[in-house]
Amino acid sequence: MFKINGPVLAAVTLDNMADEALRQADAIARFYGVDLHVCHVLPELLAVRPLFPHLHLDDALMASDHEASTQKAILDRALEITGRTASKLRITLQYGTPHSGILRAAERIRAGIIVVGGNQEEEGQASLRRISEQVVRHALSPVLLARPS
């Protein structure tokens, strides 16, 4: 029998198709009585313009605002989908490529399982497939690719 020995990490995007990852991650966390962590990976804004250091201050200010609004959007969506209270959820924002951010978050919390969700459109499927392949290849815990039934 499959047993989870750590928190559930739901890796989500900001689109509606991430709702399925939240639903499935919440169900797993409730079944095993473990914590639910929700992770979203933001692009590394400061690495985009390494040759223009005078623009880094603007990037840092913009990143701070973007991070706060993204965290609020993720929290609101997770609360709506899972029906949990804010104290029962942990939101993690990472920077970098999606798969590396997910893996860093999973290692930091010692995730018992990683639930990956995302866009299911034609182009999004290829992107989701690449991300999930990288996560599966390098993750230290099981990975579930959440898709609607």
PDB file of N, CA, C and O in Angstrom, residues 36-64:
ATOM      1  N   LEU A  36      -0.601  20.585   3.544  1.00  0.00           N
ATOM      2  CA  LEU A  36      -0.679  20.896   2.116  1.00  0.00           C
ATOM      3  C   LEU A  36       0.110  22.167   1.849  1.00  0.00           C
ATOM      4  O   LEU A  36      -0.154  23.205   2.446  1.00  0.00           O
ATOM      5  N   HIS A  37       1.094  22.049   0.965  1.00  0.00           N
ATOM      6  CA  HIS A  37       1.891  23.193   0.517  1.00  0.00           C
ATOM      7  C   HIS A  37       1.556  23.435  -0.944  1.00  0.00           C
ATOM      8  O   HIS A  37       1.449  22.492  -1.725  1.00  0.00           O
ATOM      9  N   VAL A  38       1.403  24.701  -1.313  1.00  0.00           N
ATOM     10  CA  VAL A  38       1.113  25.072  -2.690  1.00  0.00           C
ATOM     11  C   VAL A  38       2.283  25.901  -3.202  1.00  0.00           C
ATOM     12  O   VAL A  38       2.670  26.891  -2.590  1.00  0.00           O
ATOM     13  N   CYS A  39       2.842  25.472  -4.332  1.00  0.00           N
ATOM     14  CA  CYS A  39       4.031  26.123  -4.886  1.00  0.00           C
ATOM     15  C   CYS A  39       3.730  26.688  -6.268  1.00  0.00           C
ATOM     16  O   CYS A  39       3.094  26.039  -7.097  1.00  0.00           O
ATOM     17  N   HIS A  40       4.216  27.898  -6.498  1.00  0.00           N
ATOM     18  CA  HIS A  40       4.150  28.520  -7.818  1.00  0.00           C
ATOM     19  C   HIS A  40       5.548  29.045  -8.125  1.00  0.00           C
ATOM     20  O   HIS A  40       6.209  29.602  -7.255  1.00  0.00           O
ATOM     21  N   VAL A  41       5.981  28.872  -9.361  1.00  0.00           N
ATOM     22  CA  VAL A  41       7.325  29.303  -9.754  1.00  0.00           C
ATOM     23  C   VAL A  41       7.216  30.521 -10.665  1.00  0.00           C
ATOM     24  O   VAL A  41       6.553  30.496 -11.687  1.00  0.00           O
ATOM     25  N   LEU A  42       7.895  31.585 -10.250  1.00  0.00           N
ATOM     26  CA  LEU A  42       7.944  32.828 -11.004  1.00  0.00           C
ATOM     27  C   LEU A  42       9.218  32.878 -11.844  1.00  0.00           C
ATOM     28  O   LEU A  42      10.238  32.321 -11.435  1.00  0.00           O
ATOM     29  N   PRO A  43       9.183  33.556 -12.983  1.00  0.00           N
ATOM     30  CA  PRO A  43      10.416  33.691 -13.770  1.00  0.00           C
ATOM     31  C   PRO A  43      11.439  34.541 -13.027  1.00  0.00           C
ATOM     32  O   PRO A  43      11.082  35.435 -12.265  1.00  0.00           O
ATOM     33  N   GLU A  44      12.688  34.257 -13.257  1.00  0.00           N
ATOM     34  CA  GLU A  44      13.783  34.993 -12.629  1.00  0.00           C
ATOM     35  C   GLU A  44      13.934  36.326 -13.340  1.00  0.00           C
ATOM     36  O   GLU A  44      14.587  36.426 -14.371  1.00  0.00           O
ATOM     37  N   LEU A  45      13.318  37.372 -12.790  1.00  0.00           N
ATOM     38  CA  LEU A  45      13.324  38.679 -13.447  1.00  0.00           C
ATOM     39  C   LEU A  45      14.698  39.343 -13.433  1.00  0.00           C
ATOM     40  O   LEU A  45      15.071  40.015 -14.376  1.00  0.00           O
ATOM     41  N   LEU A  46      15.436  39.174 -12.366  1.00  0.00           N
ATOM     42  CA  LEU A  46      16.724  39.865 -12.264  1.00  0.00           C
ATOM     43  C   LEU A  46      17.769  39.286 -13.201  1.00  0.00           C
ATOM     44  O   LEU A  46      18.738  39.950 -13.519  1.00  0.00           O
ATOM     45  N   ALA A  47      17.586  38.086 -13.676  1.00  0.00           N
ATOM     46  CA  ALA A  47      18.555  37.492 -14.590  1.00  0.00           C
ATOM     47  C   ALA A  47      18.291  37.876 -16.042  1.00  0.00           C
ATOM     48  O   ALA A  47      19.077  37.585 -16.905  1.00  0.00           O
ATOM     49  N   VAL A  48      17.179  38.548 -16.300  1.00  0.00           N
ATOM     50  CA  VAL A  48      16.817  38.878 -17.670  1.00  0.00           C
ATOM     51  C   VAL A  48      17.722  39.964 -18.247  1.00  0.00           C
ATOM     52  O   VAL A  48      18.037  39.956 -19.419  1.00  0.00           O
ATOM     53  N   ARG A  49      18.164  40.933 -17.417  1.00  0.00           N
ATOM     54  CA  ARG A  49      18.981  42.045 -17.908  1.00  0.00           C
ATOM     55  C   ARG A  49      20.311  42.140 -17.153  1.00  0.00           C
ATOM     56  O   ARG A  49      20.566  43.118 -16.471  1.00  0.00           O
ATOM     57  N   PRO A  50      21.164  41.154 -17.279  1.00  0.00           N
ATOM     58  CA  PRO A  50      22.417  41.207 -16.530  1.00  0.00           C
ATOM     59  C   PRO A  50      23.385  42.279 -17.019  1.00  0.00           C
ATOM     60  O   PRO A  50      24.289  42.670 -16.293  1.00  0.00           O
ATOM     61  N   LEU A  51      23.219  42.780 -18.221  1.00  0.00           N
ATOM     62  CA  LEU A  51      24.138  43.781 -18.757  1.00  0.00           C
ATOM     63  C   LEU A  51      23.742  45.208 -18.414  1.00  0.00           C
ATOM     64  O   LEU A  51      24.470  46.146 -18.727  1.00  0.00           O
ATOM     65  N   PHE A  52      22.581  45.385 -17.787  1.00  0.00           N
ATOM     66  CA  PHE A  52      22.093  46.716 -17.447  1.00  0.00           C
ATOM     67  C   PHE A  52      21.836  46.816 -15.948  1.00  0.00           C
ATOM     68  O   PHE A  52      20.682  46.789 -15.504  1.00  0.00           O
ATOM     69  N   PRO A  53      22.880  46.919 -15.149  1.00  0.00           N
ATOM     70  CA  PRO A  53      22.702  46.893 -13.689  1.00  0.00           C
ATOM     71  C   PRO A  53      21.850  48.046 -13.166  1.00  0.00           C
ATOM     72  O   PRO A  53      21.206  47.900 -12.136  1.00  0.00           O
ATOM     73  N   HIS A  54      21.802  49.173 -13.848  1.00  0.00           N
ATOM     74  CA  HIS A  54      20.991  50.294 -13.378  1.00  0.00           C
ATOM     75  C   HIS A  54      19.494  49.978 -13.441  1.00  0.00           C
ATOM     76  O   HIS A  54      18.699  50.639 -12.787  1.00  0.00           O
ATOM     77  N   LEU A  55      19.118  48.963 -14.185  1.00  0.00           N
ATOM     78  CA  LEU A  55      17.704  48.583 -14.267  1.00  0.00           C
ATOM     79  C   LEU A  55      17.305  47.571 -13.192  1.00  0.00           C
ATOM     80  O   LEU A  55      16.126  47.266 -13.049  1.00  0.00           O
ATOM     81  N   HIS A  56      18.274  47.058 -12.436  1.00  0.00           N
ATOM     82  CA  HIS A  56      17.971  46.050 -11.418  1.00  0.00           C
ATOM     83  C   HIS A  56      17.087  46.594 -10.299  1.00  0.00           C
ATOM     84  O   HIS A  56      16.275  45.865  -9.744  1.00  0.00           O
ATOM     85  N   LEU A  57      17.228  47.865  -9.943  1.00  0.00           N
ATOM     86  CA  LEU A  57      16.398  48.433  -8.889  1.00  0.00           C
ATOM     87  C   LEU A  57      14.935  48.428  -9.307  1.00  0.00           C
ATOM     88  O   LEU A  57      14.061  48.032  -8.533  1.00  0.00           O
ATOM     89  N   ASP A  58      14.666  48.831 -10.550  1.00  0.00           N
ATOM     90  CA  ASP A  58      13.292  48.787 -11.058  1.00  0.00           C
ATOM     91  C   ASP A  58      12.769  47.356 -11.068  1.00  0.00           C
ATOM     92  O   ASP A  58      11.621  47.101 -10.706  1.00  0.00           O
ATOM     93  N   ASP A  59      13.618  46.424 -11.487  1.00  0.00           N
ATOM     94  CA  ASP A  59      13.216  45.017 -11.505  1.00  0.00           C
ATOM     95  C   ASP A  59      12.902  44.511 -10.106  1.00  0.00           C
ATOM     96  O   ASP A  59      11.941  43.771  -9.901  1.00  0.00           O
ATOM     97  N   ALA A  60      13.724  44.884  -9.139  1.00  0.00           N
ATOM     98  CA  ALA A  60      13.518  44.426  -7.761  1.00  0.00           C
ATOM     99  C   ALA A  60      12.204  44.960  -7.204  1.00  0.00           C
ATOM    100  O   ALA A  60      11.461  44.233  -6.540  1.00  0.00           O
ATOM    101  N   LEU A  61      11.903  46.223  -7.460  1.00  0.00           N
ATOM    102  CA  LEU A  61      10.639  46.799  -6.996  1.00  0.00           C
ATOM    103  C   LEU A  61       9.447  46.146  -7.693  1.00  0.00           C
ATOM    104  O   LEU A  61       8.434  45.837  -7.065  1.00  0.00           O
ATOM    105  N   MET A  62       9.582  45.921  -8.991  1.00  0.00           N
ATOM    106  CA  MET A  62       8.520  45.284  -9.741  1.00  0.00           C
ATOM    107  C   MET A  62       8.326  43.834  -9.283  1.00  0.00           C
ATOM    108  O   MET A  62       7.198  43.360  -9.148  1.00  0.00           O
ATOM    109  N   ALA A  63       9.428  43.142  -9.005  1.00  0.00           N
ATOM    110  CA  ALA A  63       9.357  41.750  -8.558  1.00  0.00           C
ATOM    111  C   ALA A  63       8.660  41.644  -7.214  1.00  0.00           C
ATOM    112  O   ALA A  63       7.874  40.722  -6.982  1.00  0.00           O
ATOM    113  N   SER A  64       8.914  42.593  -6.334  1.00  0.00           N
ATOM    114  CA  SER A  64       8.278  42.576  -5.021  1.00  0.00           C
ATOM    115  C   SER A  64       6.766  42.732  -5.136  1.00  0.00           C
ATOM    116  O   SER A  64       6.002  42.007  -4.495  1.00  0.00           O
TER     117      SER A  64
END
